[in-house]
């Protein structure tokens, strides 16, 4: 198996045009691409960064996900198994039914004036309507921007202001576990906020989720708000496809940056389609009879590439689960696995660690005999969690695809191929076809063999993002200027003697909480917006369940006493501005922050204090006030 991989990998690097053209030809193209399969410039010193794949090729990803499968005889195959929050609540859609519902929504969107290139914001929980909305946008050439339905009104408003959508699609409420979340209220607040900033929304399509909230209890704005159930079924179940160029935009997905403003990562159609389909097929050893479950929400890149597009381009049957993975108890995942005979299970290390903490009996009381391949995504999985996942969940018989990739890469970059070579707990192992990872030192010089440094990629791959929406300069500065000639991932990495890659986490000011990237600057600006907070510095610390937790050092305004009430209020401020997932785990009162004489905060020292590595503080003599460090240590447990 390894020899087969090495042969394919060698060809993908030596002849990328031939390798990817052959794969791309398996999809439907209205018109084949031009002479140049790939046109790129990765070096800022040689001009603007540019990545193009299959330019001139005319296609449509929705057509390839749905129509092509129906035409191939898969119309009666289940495309989506939906599992509701409450056990026993479920539904299915075949590929034919899914196509019909996608066409109805696409026709509605066209009817209200959504055209090719227009943005549509989707703020939905994990209902079947979420992938339906994504595919409907893709069908008519509209650019979808899915916003995770855990983001606050302010975070949603920022995204509305940035991409100026023609319509917002949401639902009135959702229950996650026993807790209702009133999504429509959040959307109303976001629309009000964005209109005060000059961006008005004329149409808000609302799906009624009656188990979470009754229609009569939903706040309503006549003329703007429309119930999904009142209009969509009236539209025809066929809708002509808008054929688009391979380099036309497909979606925008906002990701946390190391500055306060979220970045709109822009993915285009052709290369992304070919790449997600191929990575899905090989990294999970996909077979037509597989039942596949990825626990990610479509609000994140994993839900785009490996809930919707990658699986459906392969004609797979996908599970979409609305609820919390530990509701009503920690056995829910394995109950779902047994119910649907899941063969491929893809999840985040955070969930693995959380279920591991709840004990083996929640796992072993279920059969799980159907499982064939396990997968891990979002952050490096620590060896002990890997072993538990492998031994307990997979009964020591299911290989684990421990995937490294990012919102920006579109699909897997470094990942094992199941059964193809020996695995090492915690290592993402070897690069996917066409990917050339390199490890560089501080000066950007490539290091060979066993080493430790910064993970970069040389040469482009089809799934790479093309720009940051409306800010190509920031795109170049963030990803291509740190090390000229390379894409810089922002991650540290070591490589062992066997050539296996071990990710060591972010090297910039981004914290990876439960697989969600959160910029420290974003949390700091939320804290400082509180009238009693004078200054804040945020660092990441190890967390046994989330991987990293958020640790905030807060300096209060003169004369304000430290109090439990203020601490709670600060946490609430962050929840309100960003979302619950960004709430600090710890607020550490700080009479001052360790700064250099030029005023730069020494985060290295704060990280050591936060993780109680007090014997590793290093040289503090360059600080303008070295006494601050002792004060912080004294206040550590207050």
Coordinates of C-alpha atoms in Angstrom, one line a residue:
X1 CA 0.0 0.0 0.0
X2 CA 2.8 2.4 0.9
X3 CA 4.5 1.8 -2.5
X4 CA 1.2 2.6 -4.3
X5 CA 0.9 5.9 -2.3
X6 CA 4.5 6.8 -3.0
X7 CA 4.1 6.2 -6.7
X8 CA 0.9 8.4 -6.9
X9 CA 2.5 11.0 -4.7
X10 CA 5.6 11.2 -6.9
X11 CA 3.5 11.7 -10.0
X12 CA 1.3 14.3 -8.3
X13 CA 4.5 16.4 -7.5
X14 CA 6.3 15.8 -10.8
X15 CA 3.3 16.2 -13.1
X16 CA 0.6 18.1 -11.1
X17 CA -1.2 19.2 -14.3
X18 CA -1.5 15.7 -15.6
X19 CA -2.3 14.2 -12.2
X20 CA -5.1 16.6 -11.4
X21 CA -6.5 16.8 -14.9
X22 CA -7.1 13.1 -14.9
X23 CA -9.0 13.3 -11.6
X24 CA -10.9 16.5 -12.7
X25 CA -12.1 14.7 -15.9
X26 CA -14.2 12.3 -13.8
X27 CA -16.5 15.3 -13.0
X28 CA -19.0 17.0 -15.3
X29 CA -17.7 20.1 -17.1
X30 CA -19.8 22.1 -19.5
X31 CA -16.6 23.2 -21.0
X32 CA -13.1 21.9 -20.5
X33 CA -10.4 24.2 -19.0
X34 CA -7.8 26.0 -21.1
X35 CA -4.2 25.0 -21.8
X36 CA -2.9 25.9 -18.3
X37 CA -4.2 23.6 -15.6
X38 CA -2.5 25.6 -12.9
X39 CA -1.2 29.2 -13.0
X40 CA 0.4 30.4 -9.8
X41 CA 2.8 32.9 -8.1
X42 CA 3.7 32.0 -4.5
X43 CA 6.4 34.6 -4.2
X44 CA 5.5 38.2 -3.1
X45 CA 8.9 39.4 -4.5
X46 CA 7.7 38.5 -8.0
X47 CA 4.4 40.4 -7.9
X48 CA 0.9 39.7 -6.6
X49 CA 0.1 36.3 -5.2
X50 CA -2.1 34.4 -7.6
X51 CA -3.5 30.9 -7.6
X52 CA -5.7 29.6 -10.5
X53 CA -6.7 26.0 -11.3
X54 CA -8.7 24.8 -14.3
X55 CA -9.4 28.4 -15.4
X56 CA -11.7 28.5 -18.4
X57 CA -13.3 25.3 -17.3
X58 CA -17.1 25.7 -16.9
X59 CA -18.9 23.6 -14.3
X60 CA -21.2 23.7 -11.3
X61 CA -20.5 22.0 -8.0
X62 CA -24.3 21.5 -7.1
X63 CA -24.8 19.7 -10.5
X64 CA -21.8 17.5 -9.7
X65 CA -23.1 16.8 -6.1
X66 CA -26.7 16.0 -7.1
X67 CA -27.8 15.8 -10.8
X68 CA -24.7 13.8 -11.8
X69 CA -25.5 11.2 -9.0
X70 CA -29.1 11.0 -9.9
X71 CA -28.2 10.5 -13.6
X72 CA -25.8 7.8 -12.5
X73 CA -28.7 5.8 -11.0
X74 CA -28.2 6.9 -7.3
X75 CA -31.5 8.8 -7.2
X76 CA -33.0 6.4 -4.6
X77 CA -29.9 6.3 -2.5
X78 CA -30.2 8.1 0.8
X79 CA -28.1 11.3 0.6
X80 CA -28.8 12.6 4.1
X81 CA -29.9 10.8 7.3
X82 CA -31.0 13.5 9.7
X83 CA -30.9 12.8 13.4
X84 CA -32.8 15.3 15.7
X85 CA -31.7 16.6 19.0
X86 CA -34.3 14.4 20.8
X87 CA -33.7 10.6 20.4
X88 CA -36.3 9.1 18.0
X89 CA -36.6 12.2 15.9
X90 CA -35.2 11.7 12.5
X91 CA -35.6 12.0 8.7
X92 CA -34.1 11.1 5.4
X93 CA -33.6 12.6 1.9
X94 CA -32.7 10.5 -1.1
X95 CA -30.5 12.2 -3.8
X96 CA -33.6 12.8 -5.9
X97 CA -35.5 14.4 -3.0
X98 CA -32.5 16.5 -2.0
X99 CA -32.2 17.7 -5.6
X100 CA -35.8 18.7 -5.7
X101 CA -35.7 20.6 -2.4
X102 CA -32.5 22.4 -3.5
X103 CA -34.1 23.4 -6.8
X104 CA -37.2 24.8 -4.9
X105 CA -35.0 27.0 -2.7
X106 CA -32.8 28.0 -5.7
X107 CA -35.9 29.1 -7.6
X108 CA -37.1 31.2 -4.6
X109 CA -33.7 32.9 -4.2
X110 CA -33.8 33.8 -7.9
X111 CA -37.3 35.1 -7.5
X112 CA -36.3 37.5 -4.8
X113 CA -33.5 38.8 -7.0
X114 CA -30.4 36.8 -5.9
X115 CA -28.1 36.5 -8.9
X116 CA -24.7 35.0 -9.8
X117 CA -22.0 36.5 -7.6
X118 CA -24.4 37.8 -4.9
X119 CA -23.7 36.9 -1.3
X120 CA -26.2 35.0 0.9
X121 CA -25.7 34.6 4.7
X122 CA -26.8 31.3 6.2
X123 CA -27.2 31.2 10.0
X124 CA -28.8 27.8 10.5
X125 CA -28.3 24.9 13.0
X126 CA -27.7 21.4 11.8
X127 CA -31.0 20.8 10.1
X128 CA -31.2 19.3 6.6
X129 CA -32.0 22.8 5.4
X130 CA -28.4 23.9 6.0
X131 CA -26.8 21.8 3.3
X132 CA -29.9 22.4 1.1
X133 CA -29.3 26.2 1.4
X134 CA -25.6 25.8 0.6
X135 CA -26.3 23.7 -2.5
X136 CA -29.1 26.0 -3.6
X137 CA -26.7 29.0 -3.6
X138 CA -24.1 27.0 -5.5
X139 CA -26.7 26.0 -8.1
X140 CA -27.4 29.6 -9.1
X141 CA -23.9 30.9 -8.7
X142 CA -24.5 32.8 -5.5
X143 CA -21.7 32.9 -2.9
X144 CA -22.8 31.5 0.4
X145 CA -21.3 32.5 3.7
X146 CA -22.4 30.1 6.5
X147 CA -22.1 31.6 9.9
X148 CA -21.9 29.1 12.8
X149 CA -25.2 29.4 14.7
X150 CA -23.2 29.9 18.0
X151 CA -21.9 33.3 17.0
X152 CA -23.3 36.4 18.7
X153 CA -25.4 39.1 17.1
X154 CA -22.3 41.4 16.9
X155 CA -20.1 38.7 15.2
X156 CA -22.9 38.0 12.7
X157 CA -23.4 41.7 12.1
X158 CA -19.6 42.1 11.3
X159 CA -20.0 39.4 8.6
X160 CA -23.2 41.0 7.2
X161 CA -21.4 44.4 6.9
X162 CA -18.4 42.8 5.2
X163 CA -20.1 40.8 2.5
X164 CA -23.4 42.7 2.1
X165 CA -25.7 39.8 1.5
X166 CA -29.0 39.9 -0.5
X167 CA -30.7 37.7 2.0
X168 CA -30.2 36.1 5.4
X169 CA -31.4 32.5 5.9
X170 CA -32.1 31.4 9.5
X171 CA -34.5 29.5 11.7
X172 CA -36.5 30.7 14.7
X173 CA -34.8 28.6 17.3
X174 CA -32.9 25.4 18.0
X175 CA -32.6 23.1 21.0
X176 CA -29.1 21.9 21.8
X177 CA -29.5 19.3 24.5
X178 CA -32.2 20.7 26.8
X179 CA -31.3 24.3 26.1
X180 CA -33.2 26.4 23.5
X181 CA -31.2 29.0 21.5
X182 CA -33.3 31.8 20.0
X183 CA -31.5 32.3 16.7
X184 CA -34.1 34.7 15.2
X185 CA -33.6 37.1 18.1
X186 CA -29.8 37.0 17.4
X187 CA -30.4 37.6 13.6
X188 CA -32.8 40.5 14.4
X189 CA -30.2 42.2 16.6
X190 CA -27.5 41.7 13.9
X191 CA -29.7 43.1 11.1
X192 CA -30.5 46.2 13.3
X193 CA -26.8 46.7 14.0
X194 CA -25.7 46.3 10.4
X195 CA -28.4 48.7 9.2
X196 CA -27.0 51.3 11.6
X197 CA -23.7 50.7 9.8
X198 CA -25.2 51.3 6.3
X199 CA -25.9 47.7 5.3
X200 CA -29.6 46.9 5.2
X201 CA -31.2 43.5 4.7
X202 CA -34.5 43.4 2.8
X203 CA -35.2 39.7 3.1
X204 CA -34.9 37.2 6.0
X205 CA -36.0 33.7 5.2
X206 CA -36.9 31.9 8.5
X207 CA -37.3 28.1 8.9
X208 CA -39.8 27.2 11.6
X209 CA -38.3 24.7 14.0
X210 CA -41.5 23.9 16.0
X211 CA -39.9 21.6 18.6
X212 CA -37.7 24.5 19.7
X213 CA -40.1 27.4 19.3
X214 CA -43.6 28.0 18.1
X215 CA -44.4 30.3 15.2
X216 CA -46.6 32.5 17.3
X217 CA -43.8 33.2 19.8
X218 CA -41.4 34.3 17.1
X219 CA -40.8 38.0 16.8
X220 CA -41.6 39.1 13.3
X221 CA -41.0 42.0 10.9
X222 CA -43.7 42.1 8.2
X223 CA -42.3 42.7 4.7
X224 CA -38.8 41.5 5.6
X225 CA -39.3 38.2 7.3
X226 CA -40.7 35.2 5.4
X227 CA -41.5 31.7 6.7
X228 CA -39.6 29.0 4.7
X229 CA -42.6 26.6 5.0
X230 CA -45.0 29.2 3.6
X231 CA -43.2 29.8 0.3
X232 CA -40.6 27.2 -0.7
X233 CA -42.9 24.3 -1.5
X234 CA -44.8 26.5 -4.0
X235 CA -41.7 26.6 -6.3
X236 CA -40.9 24.1 -9.1
X237 CA -38.7 21.1 -8.2
X238 CA -36.4 21.7 -11.2
X239 CA -34.1 24.7 -11.6
X240 CA -31.7 25.4 -14.4
X241 CA -28.0 25.4 -13.4
X242 CA -25.9 28.6 -13.5
X243 CA -22.7 27.4 -15.2
X244 CA -19.7 29.1 -13.7
X245 CA -15.9 29.3 -14.3
X246 CA -13.7 27.2 -12.2
X247 CA -12.3 30.4 -10.7
X248 CA -15.7 31.9 -9.9
X249 CA -16.3 32.2 -6.1
X250 CA -18.2 29.4 -4.4
X251 CA -18.2 30.5 -0.7
X252 CA -16.9 32.9 1.9
X253 CA -16.0 31.6 5.3
X254 CA -14.9 34.0 8.1
X255 CA -12.1 32.8 10.3
X256 CA -10.5 34.4 13.3
X257 CA -7.4 36.4 12.7
X258 CA -4.7 37.7 14.9
X259 CA -6.2 41.1 14.6
X260 CA -9.7 41.8 15.8
X261 CA -11.5 41.7 12.4
X262 CA -12.5 38.3 11.1
X263 CA -11.0 37.4 7.7
X264 CA -13.3 36.4 4.8
X265 CA -11.6 33.3 3.3
X266 CA -12.7 33.0 -0.3
X267 CA -12.8 29.6 -2.0
X268 CA -13.6 29.2 -5.7
X269 CA -15.4 26.4 -7.5
X270 CA -13.4 24.1 -9.7
X271 CA -10.2 23.4 -7.7
X272 CA -12.1 23.2 -4.5
X273 CA -14.6 20.6 -6.0
X274 CA -11.8 18.4 -7.3
X275 CA -9.8 18.6 -4.1
X276 CA -12.5 18.0 -1.5
X277 CA -13.9 15.0 -3.5
X278 CA -10.4 13.5 -3.8
X279 CA -9.3 14.0 -0.3
X280 CA -12.6 12.5 1.0
X281 CA -12.3 9.5 -1.2
X282 CA -8.7 8.6 -0.2
X283 CA -8.4 9.8 3.4
X284 CA -11.4 7.8 4.4
X285 CA -11.0 4.9 1.9
X286 CA -14.6 5.6 0.9
X287 CA -16.7 2.8 -0.6
X288 CA -20.2 3.2 -2.1
X289 CA -21.9 1.2 0.8
X290 CA -20.4 3.4 3.5
X291 CA -22.5 5.4 6.0
X292 CA -20.5 8.4 6.9
X293 CA -20.8 10.7 9.9
X294 CA -18.8 13.9 10.5
X295 CA -19.8 15.5 13.7
X296 CA -18.7 19.0 12.6
X297 CA -21.2 21.9 12.1
X298 CA -21.5 23.3 8.6
X299 CA -20.6 26.7 10.1
X300 CA -16.9 25.6 10.0
X301 CA -14.8 24.5 7.0
X302 CA -15.1 20.9 8.1
X303 CA -18.8 21.0 7.6
X304 CA -18.4 22.5 4.1
X305 CA -15.7 20.1 2.8
X306 CA -16.6 16.9 4.7
X307 CA -20.3 17.1 5.5
X308 CA -21.6 18.6 2.3
X309 CA -19.3 18.8 -0.7
X310 CA -16.7 16.1 -0.4
X311 CA -19.1 13.3 0.5
X312 CA -21.9 14.3 -1.9
X313 CA -19.4 14.6 -4.8
X314 CA -18.7 10.9 -4.1
X315 CA -22.4 10.0 -3.9
X316 CA -22.1 9.2 -0.2
X317 CA -24.8 8.8 2.5
X318 CA -24.1 11.4 5.2
X319 CA -25.5 11.8 8.7
X320 CA -26.5 15.3 9.8
X321 CA -27.0 15.5 13.6
X322 CA -28.8 18.5 15.2
X323 CA -28.0 18.0 18.8
X324 CA -25.2 17.9 21.4
X325 CA -22.9 14.8 21.2
X326 CA -23.5 14.0 24.9
X327 CA -27.3 14.5 25.0
X328 CA -29.2 12.9 26.7
X329 CA -26.0 11.2 27.9
X330 CA -22.4 10.5 26.9
X331 CA -23.5 7.4 24.9
X332 CA -25.5 9.4 22.2
X333 CA -22.7 9.2 19.6
X334 CA -22.5 5.4 19.8
X335 CA -26.3 5.1 19.8
X336 CA -26.3 7.0 16.5
X337 CA -23.5 4.8 15.2
X338 CA -25.4 1.7 15.9
X339 CA -28.8 3.1 14.7
X340 CA -27.4 4.0 11.2
X341 CA -24.6 1.4 11.0
X342 CA -22.1 4.2 10.6
X343 CA -18.9 2.9 9.0
X344 CA -16.8 6.1 8.9
X345 CA -16.8 8.4 12.0
X346 CA -15.0 11.8 11.8
X347 CA -14.8 14.0 14.9
X348 CA -12.6 16.5 16.9
X349 CA -10.1 15.6 19.7
X350 CA -12.2 17.8 22.0
X351 CA -15.1 15.4 21.8
X352 CA -12.8 12.4 22.1
X353 CA -11.3 13.8 25.3
X354 CA -14.7 14.7 26.7
X355 CA -16.2 11.3 26.1
X356 CA -13.0 9.6 27.4
X357 CA -13.5 11.6 30.6
X358 CA -17.1 10.2 30.9
X359 CA -15.7 6.6 31.0
X360 CA -15.6 3.5 28.8
X361 CA -19.0 2.1 29.8
X362 CA -20.9 4.7 27.7
X363 CA -19.0 3.4 24.7
X364 CA -18.9 -0.4 25.4
X365 CA -22.6 -0.8 26.0
X366 CA -23.1 -0.2 22.3
X367 CA -21.9 -2.6 19.6
X368 CA -20.1 -0.2 17.1
X369 CA -19.4 -3.2 15.0
X370 CA -20.1 -1.3 11.8
X371 CA -17.2 1.2 12.3
X372 CA -14.4 0.8 9.8
X373 CA -12.5 4.1 9.8
X374 CA -12.2 6.8 12.4
X375 CA -11.0 10.3 11.8
X376 CA -9.8 13.3 13.8
X377 CA -9.9 17.0 12.9
X378 CA -9.4 20.5 14.2
X379 CA -6.2 20.3 16.3
X380 CA -3.4 17.8 17.0
X381 CA -4.8 14.8 19.0
X382 CA -2.8 14.0 22.0
X383 CA -1.4 10.4 22.1
X384 CA -3.5 9.3 25.1
X385 CA -6.8 10.4 23.5
X386 CA -5.6 8.8 20.2
X387 CA -5.1 5.5 22.0
X388 CA -8.5 5.6 23.7
X389 CA -10.2 6.4 20.4
X390 CA -8.4 3.6 18.7
X391 CA -8.6 0.9 21.5
X392 CA -12.0 1.7 23.1
X393 CA -14.1 3.3 20.3
X394 CA -12.6 1.4 17.4
X395 CA -12.0 -1.9 19.3
X396 CA -8.3 -1.7 18.1
X397 CA -9.4 -2.5 14.5
X398 CA -10.2 0.9 12.9
X399 CA -7.4 3.0 11.5
X400 CA -7.5 6.7 12.5
X401 CA -7.2 9.4 9.8
X402 CA -5.6 12.1 11.9
X403 CA -6.0 15.0 9.4
X404 CA -4.1 18.3 9.4
X405 CA -5.6 21.1 7.3
X406 CA -7.2 24.5 7.7
X407 CA -10.1 26.8 6.6
X408 CA -7.6 28.3 4.1
X409 CA -6.5 24.9 2.6
X410 CA -10.0 23.8 1.7
X411 CA -9.1 20.1 2.3
X412 CA -6.7 17.7 3.9
X413 CA -3.0 18.5 3.6
X414 CA -1.3 15.9 5.8
X415 CA -3.1 12.7 6.7
X416 CA -2.8 9.0 6.9
X417 CA -4.5 6.9 4.3
X418 CA -6.3 4.1 6.2
X419 CA -4.2 1.0 6.3
X420 CA -1.6 2.3 3.8
X421 CA 1.2 2.7 6.3
X422 CA 1.9 2.3 10.1
X423 CA 0.4 5.0 12.3
X424 CA 1.9 6.8 15.3
X425 CA -0.5 8.1 17.9
X426 CA -0.6 11.9 17.6
X427 CA 1.1 12.2 14.2
X428 CA -0.7 13.4 11.0
X429 CA 2.0 11.3 9.2
X430 CA 2.5 12.1 5.4
X431 CA 1.3 14.7 2.9
X432 CA -1.7 14.2 0.7
X433 CA -1.2 14.0 -3.1
X434 CA 0.0 17.2 -4.6
X435 CA 0.9 18.8 -1.3
X436 CA 4.6 19.8 -0.6
X437 CA 5.0 20.6 3.1
X438 CA 8.3 22.0 4.2
X439 CA 9.6 23.0 7.6
X440 CA 11.6 26.2 7.7
X441 CA 13.7 28.0 10.4
X442 CA 13.2 31.6 11.5
X443 CA 15.1 32.8 8.4
X444 CA 12.8 30.8 6.1
X445 CA 15.5 28.3 5.2
X446 CA 14.2 24.8 4.5
X447 CA 15.4 22.2 7.0
X448 CA 15.8 18.6 5.9
X449 CA 15.4 15.3 7.9
X450 CA 14.5 15.3 11.6
X451 CA 13.7 18.8 12.6
X452 CA 11.4 21.3 14.3
X453 CA 10.3 24.6 12.9
X454 CA 7.5 26.5 11.0
X455 CA 5.2 24.5 8.7
X456 CA 5.0 26.0 5.2
X457 CA 3.8 24.7 1.8
X458 CA 5.6 25.3 -1.5
X459 CA 3.5 25.2 -4.7
X460 CA -0.2 25.5 -4.8
X461 CA -2.9 22.7 -4.6
X462 CA -6.4 22.9 -6.1
X463 CA -8.2 23.4 -2.8
X464 CA -6.2 26.5 -1.8
X465 CA -8.2 29.7 -1.0
X466 CA -7.6 32.5 -3.5
X467 CA -7.8 35.6 -1.4
X468 CA -9.3 37.3 1.7
X469 CA -12.5 39.0 0.6
X470 CA -11.9 42.6 -0.2
X471 CA -8.4 42.5 1.3
X472 CA -5.8 40.9 -1.0
X473 CA -3.1 42.8 0.8
X474 CA -3.9 41.2 4.1
X475 CA -4.0 37.8 2.4
X476 CA -0.4 38.4 1.1
X477 CA 0.8 39.9 4.4
X478 CA -0.6 37.1 6.6
X479 CA 0.2 34.0 4.5
X480 CA 2.9 34.8 2.0
X481 CA 5.1 37.5 3.4
X482 CA 6.4 35.8 6.6
X483 CA 8.5 33.4 4.4
X484 CA 8.9 34.5 0.8
X485 CA 8.1 31.8 -1.7
X486 CA 5.9 29.8 0.6
X487 CA 2.4 29.6 2.0
X488 CA 2.8 30.0 5.8
X489 CA 0.4 27.9 7.8
X490 CA 0.9 29.7 11.2
X491 CA 1.6 26.3 12.7
X492 CA 4.7 24.8 14.3
X493 CA 5.7 21.3 13.2
X494 CA 8.4 18.7 13.8
X495 CA 9.3 15.9 11.5
X496 CA 10.7 12.6 12.8
X497 CA 13.3 10.2 11.2
X498 CA 10.5 8.4 9.3
X499 CA 9.3 11.6 7.7
X500 CA 6.2 11.8 9.8
X501 CA 4.8 15.2 10.7
X502 CA 3.9 16.2 14.2
X503 CA 1.9 19.4 14.6
X504 CA 2.9 21.5 17.6
X505 CA 0.1 24.1 17.5
X506 CA -0.2 27.8 16.5
X507 CA 2.9 30.0 16.5
X508 CA 0.9 33.2 16.1
X509 CA -1.7 34.9 18.3
X510 CA -4.5 32.4 17.6
X511 CA -5.8 30.0 20.2
X512 CA -7.3 26.7 19.1
X513 CA -10.3 26.0 21.4
X514 CA -12.1 22.8 20.6
X515 CA -10.9 23.0 17.1
X516 CA -12.2 26.6 16.7
X517 CA -9.6 29.2 15.9
X518 CA -10.0 32.3 18.0
X519 CA -7.8 35.3 17.7
X520 CA -6.4 36.7 21.0
X521 CA -6.9 40.2 19.6
X522 CA -10.6 39.5 19.1
X523 CA -11.1 38.4 22.7
X524 CA -8.9 41.3 24.0
X525 CA -10.9 43.9 22.1
X526 CA -14.2 42.4 23.5
X527 CA -12.8 42.6 27.1
X528 CA -11.5 46.2 26.7
X529 CA -14.9 47.3 25.4
X530 CA -16.2 46.7 29.0
X531 CA -16.2 50.2 30.7
X532 CA -14.4 48.8 33.8
X533 CA -11.6 47.1 31.9
X534 CA -8.5 49.3 31.2
X535 CA -6.4 46.7 29.4
X536 CA -6.4 43.0 28.6
X537 CA -3.9 40.4 27.3
X538 CA -5.1 36.9 26.3
X539 CA -3.0 33.7 26.0
X540 CA -3.8 30.1 25.4
X541 CA -3.2 27.4 28.1
X542 CA -3.5 23.6 27.9
X543 CA -7.0 22.4 28.7
X544 CA -7.7 18.7 29.2
X545 CA -10.9 18.7 27.2
X546 CA -10.8 21.7 24.8
X547 CA -7.1 21.3 23.9
X548 CA -6.5 24.9 24.6
X549 CA -8.3 27.2 27.0
X550 CA -8.5 31.0 27.0
X551 CA -6.7 32.7 29.9
X552 CA -7.2 36.5 30.2
X553 CA -5.1 38.9 32.2
X554 CA -7.3 41.9 33.0
X555 CA -6.3 45.4 34.3
X556 CA -9.3 47.2 35.7
X557 CA -9.9 51.0 35.7
X558 CA -8.4 52.9 38.6
X559 CA -10.6 52.6 41.7
X560 CA -12.6 49.6 40.6
X561 CA -12.4 46.7 43.0
X562 CA -11.8 43.1 41.8
X563 CA -15.1 41.2 42.3
X564 CA -16.7 37.9 41.2
X565 CA -19.5 40.0 39.7
X566 CA -17.1 41.9 37.5
X567 CA -15.4 38.7 36.5
X568 CA -18.8 37.2 35.4
X569 CA -19.6 40.4 33.6
X570 CA -16.4 40.4 31.6
X571 CA -17.0 36.7 30.5
X572 CA -20.5 37.7 29.5
X573 CA -19.2 40.6 27.4
X574 CA -17.0 38.2 25.4
X575 CA -19.9 35.7 25.0
X576 CA -22.1 38.6 23.7
X577 CA -19.6 40.0 21.3
X578 CA -18.1 36.8 19.9
X579 CA -20.0 33.7 21.2
X580 CA -20.0 31.3 24.1
X581 CA -17.2 29.2 22.6
X582 CA -14.8 32.3 23.0
X583 CA -15.6 32.9 26.7
X584 CA -12.4 33.0 28.8
X585 CA -11.9 30.0 31.1
X586 CA -9.9 32.2 33.6
X587 CA -9.8 35.9 34.4
X588 CA -6.5 36.8 36.1
X589 CA -6.5 40.2 37.8
X590 CA -3.5 42.2 36.7
X591 CA -2.5 45.5 38.3
X592 CA -0.2 45.9 35.3
X593 CA 1.1 43.8 32.4
X594 CA 4.7 42.9 31.7
X595 CA 5.8 45.3 28.9
X596 CA 9.1 46.1 27.3
X597 CA 10.3 49.7 27.4
X598 CA 8.7 50.3 24.0
X599 CA 5.3 49.2 25.4
X600 CA 5.1 45.7 23.8
X601 CA 3.4 43.1 26.1
X602 CA 5.6 40.1 26.8
X603 CA 3.1 37.3 26.1
X604 CA 5.8 34.7 26.6
X605 CA 5.9 35.6 30.3
X606 CA 2.1 35.6 30.5
X607 CA 2.0 32.1 29.0
X608 CA 4.5 30.9 31.6
X609 CA 2.5 32.4 34.5
X610 CA -0.8 31.1 33.1
X611 CA 0.6 27.5 32.8
X612 CA 2.4 27.8 36.2
X613 CA 5.8 27.3 34.7
X614 CA 7.2 29.8 37.1
X615 CA 10.8 28.5 37.0
X616 CA 10.9 29.1 33.2
X617 CA 10.1 32.9 33.2
X618 CA 13.4 33.7 31.6
X619 CA 15.0 37.1 31.6
X620 CA 12.7 39.8 32.9
X621 CA 15.3 42.6 33.1
X622 CA 14.2 44.1 29.8
X623 CA 10.7 44.9 31.3
X624 CA 9.9 48.5 32.1
X625 CA 8.7 47.3 35.5
X626 CA 10.0 43.8 36.4
X627 CA 7.9 44.0 39.7
X628 CA 4.7 43.4 37.7
X629 CA 5.7 39.8 37.3
X630 CA 5.7 39.1 41.1
X631 CA 2.4 40.9 41.5
X632 CA 0.9 38.7 38.8
X633 CA 2.2 35.5 40.4
X634 CA 0.8 36.6 43.8
X635 CA -2.6 37.2 42.2
X636 CA -2.6 33.9 40.3
X637 CA -5.2 32.2 42.5
X638 CA -7.3 35.1 43.5

